[in-house]
Coordinates of C-alpha atoms and ligand atoms in Angstrom, one line a residue:
X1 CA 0.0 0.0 0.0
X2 CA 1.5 3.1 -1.1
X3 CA 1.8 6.1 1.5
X4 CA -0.8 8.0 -0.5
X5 CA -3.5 5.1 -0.4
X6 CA -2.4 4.4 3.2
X7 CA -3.0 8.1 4.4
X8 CA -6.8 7.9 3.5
X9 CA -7.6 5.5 5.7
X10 CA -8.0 7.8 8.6
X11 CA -10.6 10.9 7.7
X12 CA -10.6 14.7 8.9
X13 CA -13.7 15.4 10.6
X14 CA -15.4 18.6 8.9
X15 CA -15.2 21.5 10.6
X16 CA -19.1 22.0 10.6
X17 CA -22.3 20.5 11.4
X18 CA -25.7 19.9 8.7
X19 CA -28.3 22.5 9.8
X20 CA -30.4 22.0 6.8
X21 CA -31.8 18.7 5.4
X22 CA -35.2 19.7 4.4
X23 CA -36.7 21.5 1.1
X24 CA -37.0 24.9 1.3
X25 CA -40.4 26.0 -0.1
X26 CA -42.2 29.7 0.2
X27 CA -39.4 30.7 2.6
X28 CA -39.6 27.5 5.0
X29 CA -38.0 24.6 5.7
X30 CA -40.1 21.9 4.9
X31 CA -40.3 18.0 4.9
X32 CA -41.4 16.2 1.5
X33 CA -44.8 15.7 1.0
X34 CA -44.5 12.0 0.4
X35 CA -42.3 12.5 4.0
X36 CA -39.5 10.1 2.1
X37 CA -35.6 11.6 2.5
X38 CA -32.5 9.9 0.8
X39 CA -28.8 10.0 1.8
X40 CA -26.3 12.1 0.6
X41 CA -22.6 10.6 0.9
X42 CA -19.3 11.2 1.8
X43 CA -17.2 10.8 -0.9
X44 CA -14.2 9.8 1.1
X45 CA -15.7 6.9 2.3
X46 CA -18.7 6.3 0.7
X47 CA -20.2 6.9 4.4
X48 CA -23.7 9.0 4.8
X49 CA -23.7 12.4 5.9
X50 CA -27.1 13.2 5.9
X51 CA -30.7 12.2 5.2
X52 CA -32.4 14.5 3.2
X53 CA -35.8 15.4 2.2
X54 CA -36.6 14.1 -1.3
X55 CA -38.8 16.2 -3.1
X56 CA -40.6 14.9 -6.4
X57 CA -43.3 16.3 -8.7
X58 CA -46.2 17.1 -5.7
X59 CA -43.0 19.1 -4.3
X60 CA -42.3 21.0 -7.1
X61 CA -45.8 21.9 -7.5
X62 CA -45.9 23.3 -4.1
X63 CA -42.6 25.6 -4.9
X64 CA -44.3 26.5 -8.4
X65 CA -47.5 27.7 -6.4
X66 CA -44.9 29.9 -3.8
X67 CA -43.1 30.7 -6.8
X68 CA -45.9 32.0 -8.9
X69 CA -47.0 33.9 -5.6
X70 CA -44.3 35.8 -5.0
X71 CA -44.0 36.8 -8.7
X72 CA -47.5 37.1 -9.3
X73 CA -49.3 39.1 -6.1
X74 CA -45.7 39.6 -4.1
X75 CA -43.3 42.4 -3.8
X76 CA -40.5 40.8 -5.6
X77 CA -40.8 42.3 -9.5
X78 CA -42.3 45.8 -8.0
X79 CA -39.6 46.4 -6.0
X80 CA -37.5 48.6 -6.8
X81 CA -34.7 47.4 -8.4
X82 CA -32.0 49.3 -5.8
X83 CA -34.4 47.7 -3.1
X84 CA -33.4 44.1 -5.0
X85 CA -29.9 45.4 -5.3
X86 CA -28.9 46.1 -1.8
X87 CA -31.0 42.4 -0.5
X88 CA -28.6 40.9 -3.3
X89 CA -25.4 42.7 -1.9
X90 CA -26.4 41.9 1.9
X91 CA -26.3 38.0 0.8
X92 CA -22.8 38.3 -0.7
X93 CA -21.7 39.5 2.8
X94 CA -23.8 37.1 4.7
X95 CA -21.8 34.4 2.3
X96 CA -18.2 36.1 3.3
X97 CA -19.2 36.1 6.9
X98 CA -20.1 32.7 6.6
X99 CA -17.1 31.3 4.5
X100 CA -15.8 28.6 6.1
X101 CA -18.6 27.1 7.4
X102 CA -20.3 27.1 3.4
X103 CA -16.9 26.1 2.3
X104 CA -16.6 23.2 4.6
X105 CA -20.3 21.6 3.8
X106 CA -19.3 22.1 -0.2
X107 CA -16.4 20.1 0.2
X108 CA -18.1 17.5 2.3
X109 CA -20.4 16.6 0.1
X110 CA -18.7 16.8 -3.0
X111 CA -15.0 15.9 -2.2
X112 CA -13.2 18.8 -3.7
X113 CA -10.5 20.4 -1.7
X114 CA -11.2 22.7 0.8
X115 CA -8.6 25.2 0.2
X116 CA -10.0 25.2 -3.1
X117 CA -13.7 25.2 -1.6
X118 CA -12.7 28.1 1.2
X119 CA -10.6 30.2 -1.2
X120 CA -11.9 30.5 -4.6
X121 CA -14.9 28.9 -4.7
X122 CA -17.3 30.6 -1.9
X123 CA -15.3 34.1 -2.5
X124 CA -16.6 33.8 -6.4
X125 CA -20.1 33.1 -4.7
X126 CA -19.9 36.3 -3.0
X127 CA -18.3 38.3 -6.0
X128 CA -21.1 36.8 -8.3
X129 CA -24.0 38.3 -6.5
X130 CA -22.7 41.0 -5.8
X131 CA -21.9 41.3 -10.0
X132 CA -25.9 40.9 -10.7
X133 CA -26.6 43.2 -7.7
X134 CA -25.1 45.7 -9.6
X135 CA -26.8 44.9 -12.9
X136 CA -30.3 45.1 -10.8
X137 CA -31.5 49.1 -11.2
X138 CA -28.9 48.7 -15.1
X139 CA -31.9 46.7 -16.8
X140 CA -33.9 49.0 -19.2
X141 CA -35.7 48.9 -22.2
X142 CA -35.3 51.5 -25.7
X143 CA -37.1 54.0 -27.3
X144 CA -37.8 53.3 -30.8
X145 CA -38.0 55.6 -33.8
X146 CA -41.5 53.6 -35.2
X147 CA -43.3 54.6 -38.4
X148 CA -42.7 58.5 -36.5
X149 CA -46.9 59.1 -36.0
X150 CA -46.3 56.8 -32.8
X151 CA -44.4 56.7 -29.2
X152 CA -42.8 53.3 -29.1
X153 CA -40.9 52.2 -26.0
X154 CA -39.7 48.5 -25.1
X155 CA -39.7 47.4 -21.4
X156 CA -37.8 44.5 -20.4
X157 CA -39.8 42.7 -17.7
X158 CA -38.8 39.2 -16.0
X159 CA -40.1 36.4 -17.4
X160 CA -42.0 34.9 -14.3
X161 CA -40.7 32.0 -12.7
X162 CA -37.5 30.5 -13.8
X163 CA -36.9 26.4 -13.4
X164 CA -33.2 25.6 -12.6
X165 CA -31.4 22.3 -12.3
X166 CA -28.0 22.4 -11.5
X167 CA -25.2 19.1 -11.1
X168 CA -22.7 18.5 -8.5
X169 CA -19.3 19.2 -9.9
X170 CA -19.5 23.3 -8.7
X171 CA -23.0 23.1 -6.9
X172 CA -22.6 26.5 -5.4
X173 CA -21.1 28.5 -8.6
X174 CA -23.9 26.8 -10.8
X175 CA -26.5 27.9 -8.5
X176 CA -24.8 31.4 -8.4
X177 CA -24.9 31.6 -12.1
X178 CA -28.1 30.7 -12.2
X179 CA -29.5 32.5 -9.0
X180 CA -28.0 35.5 -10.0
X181 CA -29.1 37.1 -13.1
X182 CA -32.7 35.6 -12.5
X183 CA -33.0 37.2 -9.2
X184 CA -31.5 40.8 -10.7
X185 CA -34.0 40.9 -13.2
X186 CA -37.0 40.2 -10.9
X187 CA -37.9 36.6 -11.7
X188 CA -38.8 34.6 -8.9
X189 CA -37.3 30.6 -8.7
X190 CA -37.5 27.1 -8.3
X191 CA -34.3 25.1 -8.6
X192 CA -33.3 21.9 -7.8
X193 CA -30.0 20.8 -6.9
X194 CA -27.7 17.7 -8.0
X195 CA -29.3 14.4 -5.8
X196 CA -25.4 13.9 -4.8
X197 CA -25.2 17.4 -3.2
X198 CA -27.6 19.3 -1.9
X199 CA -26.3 20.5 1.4
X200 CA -24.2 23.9 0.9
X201 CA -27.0 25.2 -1.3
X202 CA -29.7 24.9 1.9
X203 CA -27.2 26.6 3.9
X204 CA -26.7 29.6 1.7
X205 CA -30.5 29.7 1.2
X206 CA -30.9 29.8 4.3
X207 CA -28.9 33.5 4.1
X208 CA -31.0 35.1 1.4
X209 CA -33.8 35.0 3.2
X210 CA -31.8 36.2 6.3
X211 CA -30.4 39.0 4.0
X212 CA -34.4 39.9 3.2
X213 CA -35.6 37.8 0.4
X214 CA -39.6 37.5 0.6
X215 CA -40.8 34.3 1.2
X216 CA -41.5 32.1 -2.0
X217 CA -39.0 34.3 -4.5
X218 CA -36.1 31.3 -4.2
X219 CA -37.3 28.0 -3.2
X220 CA -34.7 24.8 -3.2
X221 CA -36.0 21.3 -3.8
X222 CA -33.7 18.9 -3.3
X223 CA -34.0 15.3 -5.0
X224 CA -33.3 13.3 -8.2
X225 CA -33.8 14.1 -12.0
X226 CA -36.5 11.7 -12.8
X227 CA -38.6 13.4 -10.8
X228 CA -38.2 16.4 -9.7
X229 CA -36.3 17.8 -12.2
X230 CA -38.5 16.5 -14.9
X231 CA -41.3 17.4 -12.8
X232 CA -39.6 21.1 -13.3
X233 CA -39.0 20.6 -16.7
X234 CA -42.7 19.9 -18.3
X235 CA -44.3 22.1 -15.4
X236 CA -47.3 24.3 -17.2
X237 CA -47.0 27.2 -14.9
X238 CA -42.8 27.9 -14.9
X239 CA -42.2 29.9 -17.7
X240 CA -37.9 28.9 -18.2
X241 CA -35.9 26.3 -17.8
X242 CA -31.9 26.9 -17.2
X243 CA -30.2 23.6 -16.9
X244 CA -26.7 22.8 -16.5
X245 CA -25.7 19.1 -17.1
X246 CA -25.0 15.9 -19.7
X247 CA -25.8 16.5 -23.0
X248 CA -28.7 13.3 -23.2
X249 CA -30.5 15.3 -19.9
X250 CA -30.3 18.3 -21.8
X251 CA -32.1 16.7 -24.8
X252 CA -34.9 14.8 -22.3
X253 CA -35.3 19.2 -20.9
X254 CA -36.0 20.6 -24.3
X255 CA -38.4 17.7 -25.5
X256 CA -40.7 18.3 -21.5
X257 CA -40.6 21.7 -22.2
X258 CA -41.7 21.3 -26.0
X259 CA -44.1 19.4 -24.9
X260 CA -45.5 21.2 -22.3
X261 CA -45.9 24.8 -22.4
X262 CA -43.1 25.9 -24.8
X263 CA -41.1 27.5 -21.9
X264 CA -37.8 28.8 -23.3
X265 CA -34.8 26.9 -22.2
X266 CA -31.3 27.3 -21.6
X267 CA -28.6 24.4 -21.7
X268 CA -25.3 24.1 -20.3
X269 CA -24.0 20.8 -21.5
X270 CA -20.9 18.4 -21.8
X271 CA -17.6 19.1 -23.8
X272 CA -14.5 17.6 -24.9
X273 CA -12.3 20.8 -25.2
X274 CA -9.0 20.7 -26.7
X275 CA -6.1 21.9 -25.7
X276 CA -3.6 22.6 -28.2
X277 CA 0.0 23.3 -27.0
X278 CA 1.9 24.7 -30.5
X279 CA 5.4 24.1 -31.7
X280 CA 6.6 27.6 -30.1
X281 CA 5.8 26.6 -26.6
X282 CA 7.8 27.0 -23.8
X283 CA 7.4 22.8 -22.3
X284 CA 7.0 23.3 -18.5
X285 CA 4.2 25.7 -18.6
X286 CA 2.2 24.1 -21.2
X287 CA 2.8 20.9 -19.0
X288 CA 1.6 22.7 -15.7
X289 CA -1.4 25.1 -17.7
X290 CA -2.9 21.5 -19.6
X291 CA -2.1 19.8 -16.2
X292 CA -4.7 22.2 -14.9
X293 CA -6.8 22.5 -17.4
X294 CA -7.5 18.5 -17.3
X295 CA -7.0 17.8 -13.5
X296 CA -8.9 20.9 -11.9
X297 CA -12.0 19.8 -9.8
X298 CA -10.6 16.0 -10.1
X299 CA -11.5 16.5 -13.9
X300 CA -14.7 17.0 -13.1
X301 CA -15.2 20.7 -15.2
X302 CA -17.5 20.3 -18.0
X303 CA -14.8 22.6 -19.9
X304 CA -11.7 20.6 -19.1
X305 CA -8.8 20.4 -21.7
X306 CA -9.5 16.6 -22.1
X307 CA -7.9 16.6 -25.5
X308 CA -4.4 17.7 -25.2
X309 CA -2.8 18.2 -29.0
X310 CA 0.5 18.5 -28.4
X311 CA 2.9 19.7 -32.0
X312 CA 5.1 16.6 -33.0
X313 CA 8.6 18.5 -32.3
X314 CA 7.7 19.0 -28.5
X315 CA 5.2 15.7 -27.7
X316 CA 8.4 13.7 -26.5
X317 CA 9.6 15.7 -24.1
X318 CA 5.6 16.8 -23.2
X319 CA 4.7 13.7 -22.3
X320 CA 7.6 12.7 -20.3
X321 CA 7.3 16.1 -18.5
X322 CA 3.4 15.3 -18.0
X323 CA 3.6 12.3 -16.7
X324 CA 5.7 13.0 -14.2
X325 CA 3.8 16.0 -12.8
X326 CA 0.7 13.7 -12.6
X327 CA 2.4 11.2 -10.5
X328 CA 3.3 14.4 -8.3
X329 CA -0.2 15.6 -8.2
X330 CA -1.3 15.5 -4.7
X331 CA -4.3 13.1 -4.1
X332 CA -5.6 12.8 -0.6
X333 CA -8.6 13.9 2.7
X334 CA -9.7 17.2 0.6
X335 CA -9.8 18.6 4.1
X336 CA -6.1 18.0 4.7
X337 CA -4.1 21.4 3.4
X338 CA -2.1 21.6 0.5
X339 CA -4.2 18.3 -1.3
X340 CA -4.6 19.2 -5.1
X341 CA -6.9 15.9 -5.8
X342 CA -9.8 14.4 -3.7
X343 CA -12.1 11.7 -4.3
X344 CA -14.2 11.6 -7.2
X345 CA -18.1 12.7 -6.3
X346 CA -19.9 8.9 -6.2
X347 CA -19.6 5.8 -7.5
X348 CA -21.3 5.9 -10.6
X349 CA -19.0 8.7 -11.6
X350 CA -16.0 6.4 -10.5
X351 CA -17.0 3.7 -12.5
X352 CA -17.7 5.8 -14.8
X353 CA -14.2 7.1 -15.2
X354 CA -12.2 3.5 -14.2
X355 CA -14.2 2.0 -17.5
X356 CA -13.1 4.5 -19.7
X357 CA -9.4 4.0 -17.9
X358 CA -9.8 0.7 -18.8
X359 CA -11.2 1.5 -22.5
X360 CA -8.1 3.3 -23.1
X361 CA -5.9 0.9 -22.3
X362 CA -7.6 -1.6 -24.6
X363 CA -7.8 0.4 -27.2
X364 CA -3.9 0.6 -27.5
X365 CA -3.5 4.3 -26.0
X366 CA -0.3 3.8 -23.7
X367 CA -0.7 4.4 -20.5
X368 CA 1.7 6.9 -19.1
X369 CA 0.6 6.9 -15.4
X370 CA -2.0 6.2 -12.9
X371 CA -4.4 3.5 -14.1
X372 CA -6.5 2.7 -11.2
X373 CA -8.2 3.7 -8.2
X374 CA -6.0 4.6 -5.3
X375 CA -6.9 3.3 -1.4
X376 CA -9.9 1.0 -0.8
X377 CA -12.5 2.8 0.1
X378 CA -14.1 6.0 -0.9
X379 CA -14.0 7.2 -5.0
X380 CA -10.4 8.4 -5.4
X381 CA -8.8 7.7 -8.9
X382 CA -5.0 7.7 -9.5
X383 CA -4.2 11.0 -11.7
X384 CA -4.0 9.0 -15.3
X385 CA -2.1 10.0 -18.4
X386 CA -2.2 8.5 -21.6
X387 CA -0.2 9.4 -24.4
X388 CA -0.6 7.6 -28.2
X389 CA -4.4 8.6 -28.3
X390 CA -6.1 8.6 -32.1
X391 CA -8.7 10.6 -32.7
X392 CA -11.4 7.4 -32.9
X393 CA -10.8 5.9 -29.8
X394 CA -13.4 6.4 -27.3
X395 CA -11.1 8.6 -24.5
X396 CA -10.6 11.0 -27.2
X397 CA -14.8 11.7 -27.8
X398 CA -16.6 11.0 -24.7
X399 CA -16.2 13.0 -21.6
X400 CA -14.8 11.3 -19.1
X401 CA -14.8 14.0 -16.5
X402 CA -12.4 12.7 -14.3
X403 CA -8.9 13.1 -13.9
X404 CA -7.4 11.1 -17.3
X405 CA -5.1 13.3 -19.2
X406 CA -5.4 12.2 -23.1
X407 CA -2.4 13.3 -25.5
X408 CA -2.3 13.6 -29.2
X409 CA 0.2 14.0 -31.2
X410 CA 0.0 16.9 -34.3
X411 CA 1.8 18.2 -37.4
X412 CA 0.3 21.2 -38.1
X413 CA -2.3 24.2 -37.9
X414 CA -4.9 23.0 -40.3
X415 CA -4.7 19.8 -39.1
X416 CA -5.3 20.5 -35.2
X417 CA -8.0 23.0 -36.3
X418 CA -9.9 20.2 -38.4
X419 CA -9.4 17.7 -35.6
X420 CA -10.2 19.7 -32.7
X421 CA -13.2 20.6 -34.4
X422 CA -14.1 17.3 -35.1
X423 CA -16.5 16.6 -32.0
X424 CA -19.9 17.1 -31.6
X425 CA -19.1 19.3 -28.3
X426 CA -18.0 22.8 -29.0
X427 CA -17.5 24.3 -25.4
X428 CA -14.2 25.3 -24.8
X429 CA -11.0 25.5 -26.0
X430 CA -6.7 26.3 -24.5
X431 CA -4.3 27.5 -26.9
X432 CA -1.0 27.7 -25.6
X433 CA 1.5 29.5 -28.0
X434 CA 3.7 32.9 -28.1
X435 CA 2.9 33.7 -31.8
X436 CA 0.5 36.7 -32.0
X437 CA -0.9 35.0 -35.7
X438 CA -1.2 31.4 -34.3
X439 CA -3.5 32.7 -31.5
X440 CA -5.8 34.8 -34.1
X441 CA -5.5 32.3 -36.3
X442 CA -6.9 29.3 -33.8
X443 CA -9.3 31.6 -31.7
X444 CA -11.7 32.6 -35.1
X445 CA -11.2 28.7 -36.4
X446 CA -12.1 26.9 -33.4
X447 CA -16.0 26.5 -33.3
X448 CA -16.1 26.8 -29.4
X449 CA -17.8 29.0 -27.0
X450 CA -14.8 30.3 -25.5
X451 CA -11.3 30.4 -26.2
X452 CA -8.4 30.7 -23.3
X453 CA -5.4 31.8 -25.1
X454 CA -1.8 31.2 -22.7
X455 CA -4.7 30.5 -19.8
X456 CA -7.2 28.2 -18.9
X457 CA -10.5 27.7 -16.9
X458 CA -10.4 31.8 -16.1
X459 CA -14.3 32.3 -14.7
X460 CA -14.6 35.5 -13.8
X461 CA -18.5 36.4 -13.7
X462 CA -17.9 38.8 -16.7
X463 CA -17.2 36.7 -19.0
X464 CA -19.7 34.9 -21.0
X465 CA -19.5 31.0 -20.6
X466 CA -21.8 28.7 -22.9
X467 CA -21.4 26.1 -25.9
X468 CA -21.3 25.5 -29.5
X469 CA -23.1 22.4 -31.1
X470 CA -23.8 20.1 -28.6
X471 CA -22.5 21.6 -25.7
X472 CA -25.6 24.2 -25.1
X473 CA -27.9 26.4 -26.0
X474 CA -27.4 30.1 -24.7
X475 CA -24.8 31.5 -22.3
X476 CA -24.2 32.3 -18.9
X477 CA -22.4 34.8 -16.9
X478 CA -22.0 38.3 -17.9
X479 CA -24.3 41.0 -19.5
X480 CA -25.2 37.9 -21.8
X481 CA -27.1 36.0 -19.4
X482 CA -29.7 38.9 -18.4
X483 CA -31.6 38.3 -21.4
X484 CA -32.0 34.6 -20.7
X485 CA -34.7 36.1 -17.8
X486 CA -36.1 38.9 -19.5
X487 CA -38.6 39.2 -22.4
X488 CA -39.0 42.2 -24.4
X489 CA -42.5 44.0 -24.6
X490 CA -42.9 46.8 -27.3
X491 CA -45.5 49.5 -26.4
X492 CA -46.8 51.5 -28.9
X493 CA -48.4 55.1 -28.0
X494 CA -50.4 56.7 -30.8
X495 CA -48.9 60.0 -30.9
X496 CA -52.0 62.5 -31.0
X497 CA -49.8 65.5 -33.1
X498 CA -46.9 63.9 -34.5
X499 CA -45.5 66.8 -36.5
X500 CA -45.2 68.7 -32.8
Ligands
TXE1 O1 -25.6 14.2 -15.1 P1 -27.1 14.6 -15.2 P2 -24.9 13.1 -14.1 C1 -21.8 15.1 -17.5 C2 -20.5 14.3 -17.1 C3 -21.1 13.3 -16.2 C4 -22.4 12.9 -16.9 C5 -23.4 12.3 -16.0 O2 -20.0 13.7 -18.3 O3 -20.2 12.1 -16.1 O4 -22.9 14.2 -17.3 O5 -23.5 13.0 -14.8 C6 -30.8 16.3 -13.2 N1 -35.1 15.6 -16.0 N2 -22.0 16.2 -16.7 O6 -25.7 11.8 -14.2 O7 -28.0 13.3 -15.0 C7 -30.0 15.7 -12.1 O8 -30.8 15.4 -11.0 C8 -34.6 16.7 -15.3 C9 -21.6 17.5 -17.2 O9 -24.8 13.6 -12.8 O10 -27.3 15.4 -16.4 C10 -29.0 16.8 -11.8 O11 -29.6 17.8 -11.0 N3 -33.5 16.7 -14.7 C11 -22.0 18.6 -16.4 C12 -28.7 17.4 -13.2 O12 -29.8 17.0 -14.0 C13 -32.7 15.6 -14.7 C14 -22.2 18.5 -15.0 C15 -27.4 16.9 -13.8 O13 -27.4 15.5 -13.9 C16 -33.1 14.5 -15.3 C17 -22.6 17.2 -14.6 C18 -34.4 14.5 -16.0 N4 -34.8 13.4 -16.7 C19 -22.5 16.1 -15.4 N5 -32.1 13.5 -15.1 C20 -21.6 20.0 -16.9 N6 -22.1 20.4 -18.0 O14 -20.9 20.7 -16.2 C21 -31.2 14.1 -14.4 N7 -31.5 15.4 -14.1

């Protein structure tokens, strides 16, 4: 037993205790109706944490009914916007006060490190709300020139109540991109988080209603996607659905809500981004940037690199260099400092990942390092590199989203444009070069929804985030994602003496 495997035998005890178990419905915290909870689990040892409330379809109704409520009859929407603006900016600092105690439940129930959890990812939450706070009293409408014999104004109203499903792999910063916008233009909210972790987001709703959030504007249902989240989706009286998530579950959400009531819909889906290091590259940082770019969040970032193209002249040396920084990648308790890698989020996930590990290798990829799962208990995968990938083999088109690192080999521009292109994802892309032409060149030719250039996974809530082809519809974050929770109404005066 290595020292790695042998040090997760013995757990750190969080540093905080679950307060909140049940739904959260019309500003209370409620059982399920059918009264029937499920477990959430440690992913360090497969162990429960918590029994919690399962809502389903009669659960989501009663939210829809709060929801519809608060937007419908309650103050929410005819507030005034600064009024929604300063609620918005006393959650932010209800979430700094709160930091560590957020951070600790996020990690818990999810497995990524804490450090990570405590200082970048409950900081974003903050700076996120406090973004759309801003944007609240910034919404307006036009005035438009018309056939001139008329006054024509457009008002940008909220759409009603917004339906939002969210997965596990950043449960808070989904629910913040989603939460966010809809709140600042006035929409009230039912959302539903990942069945694998819904604790942090109960806590932190929780602190929007401490910060003044009328009853029924966000309501949290926790519980699986079968139900309750399809219960969301084909609901007649939500009026959008936002969904980040895999791309068949994105499909199954656009057909409910085609079939229902035509609610407009917003998808956040899979990718298989490539990251393309060029000839000109200085080795050790393209190493440690695609490193990132793969292993961040245990490979579990819907816009990892997961296709590293490496340029013939420097793949050698790449992939020596590569695999020896997985073998140093720190894998251990994610509440144990300086840990880069915890355990994967559940089971199916790790599965999941050691069949594709194992797909790889059978397909004739070589196998570089890692390979397996490391300890016996709990979901932790070795960090796994595999150089010799083809295009066709499976590793190089599915996601994986876990921590396998899969290296190509190219010759030359329009080749790694072609083949990077080739996938039915479009969601992200890393370019790693010094030449000013390559970059232009490979930003305008790669059909992606965002391009990091000599970075990679930079999130800042200003920039918009969102896919090409399969990877979405829509996009999130920035001044882009207000109009995903506003509709446009034209109002047309007649003007009685035009020629004034
Ligand atoms: O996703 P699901 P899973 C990818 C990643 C991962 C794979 C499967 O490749 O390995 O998807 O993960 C809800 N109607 N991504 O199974 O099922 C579900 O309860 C309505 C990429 O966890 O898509 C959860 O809240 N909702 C991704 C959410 O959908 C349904 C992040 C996501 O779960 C539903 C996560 C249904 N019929 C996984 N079925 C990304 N883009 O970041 C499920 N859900």
């Amino acid at each position: 037993v290595s020292a790695a495997a042998a040090a997760l035998e013995n757990t750190i005890t969080p540093p905080v205790k679950v307060e909140h178990t049940q739904l959260l419905i019309n500003g209370k915290f409620v059982d399920a109706a059918s009264g029937k909870t499920f477990p959430t689990l440690d992913p360090r040892t497969g162990e429960v944490i918590a029994q919690v409330a399962e809502g389903d379809k009669e659960d989501v109704n009663r939210a829809v009914l709060a929801a519809r409520k608060a937007f419908d009859e309650g103050p929410w929407p005819r507030m005034t916007a600064y009024e929604r603006s300063r609620i918005l900016l006393r959650f932010a600092d209800l979430i700094e006060k709160h930091n560590d105690e957020i951070a600790a439940l996020e990690t818990w129930d999810n497995g990524k490190p804490y450090e990570q959890s405590a200082q970048l990812e409950v900081p974003m939450l903050a700076r996120v709300f406090r973004y759309y706070a801003g944007w609240a009293d910034k919404i307006h409408g036009m005035t438009v020139p018309g056939d001139g014999s008329h006054h024509v104004q457009t008002l940008h109203e909220p759409i009603g109540v917004a339906g939002q499903i969210i997965p596990w792999n950043f449960p808070l910063l989904m629910l913040s991109w989603k939460l966010g916008p809809a709140l600042a233009c006035g929409n009230t909210i039912v959302l539903k988080t990942a069945e694998q972790t819904p604790l942090s987001a109960l806590l932190v709703g929780r602190l929007l209603h401490e910060a003044g959030l009328p009853e029924g504007v966000v309501n949290i249902v926790s519980g699986f996607g079968a139900t309750a989240g399809a219960a969301i989706a084909s609901h007649m009286d939500i009026d959008k659905v936002a969904f980040t998530g895999s791309t068949d579950v994105g499909k199954i959400i656009l057909k409910l809500a085609s079939e229902s009531n035509l609610k407009s819909v917003t998808l956040e889906l899979g990718g298989k981004s490539p990251f393309i290091v060029c000839e000109d590259a200085d080795v050790d940082q393209a190493v440690e940037l695609a490193h990132f770019a793969l292993f961040f969040n245990q490979g579990q970032c819907c816009c990892a690199g997961s296709r590293t193209f490496v340029h013939e002249k420097v793949y050698d040396e790449f992939v020596e260099k590569a695999k020896a920084r997985a073998i140093n990648r720190s894998v251990g308790d994610p509440f144990k400092s300086g840990i880069e890698q915890g355990p994967q989020v559940d089971s199916e996930q790790f599965k999941k990942i050691l069949k594709y590990i194992k797909h790889g290798v059978d397909s004739g990829a070589t196998l570089q390092a890692g390979g397996d799962r490391l300890g016996s208990k709990g979901y932790y995968i070795q960090p796994t590199v595999f150089s010799d990938v083809k295009d066709d083999m499976l590793i190089a088109q599915d996601e994986i989203f876990g921590p396998v690192q899969t290296i190509l080999k190219f010759k030359d521009l329009d080749e790694v444009i072609a083949r990077a292109n080739n996938s039915r994802y479009g969601l992200a892309a890393g370019v790693f070069t010094q030449n000013l032409d390559t970059a232009n060149r490979l930003s305008r030719a790669l059909r992606v929804g965002t391009v990091w250039i000599n970075c990679y996974d930079v999130l800042d809530i200003t920039i918009p985030f969102g896919g090409y082809k399969m990877s979405g519809i829509g996009r999130e974050k920035g001044i882009y994602s207000l109009s995903n929770y506003l509709q446009v109404k034209a109002v047309v005066t007649a003007l009685k003496n035009p020629a004034w």
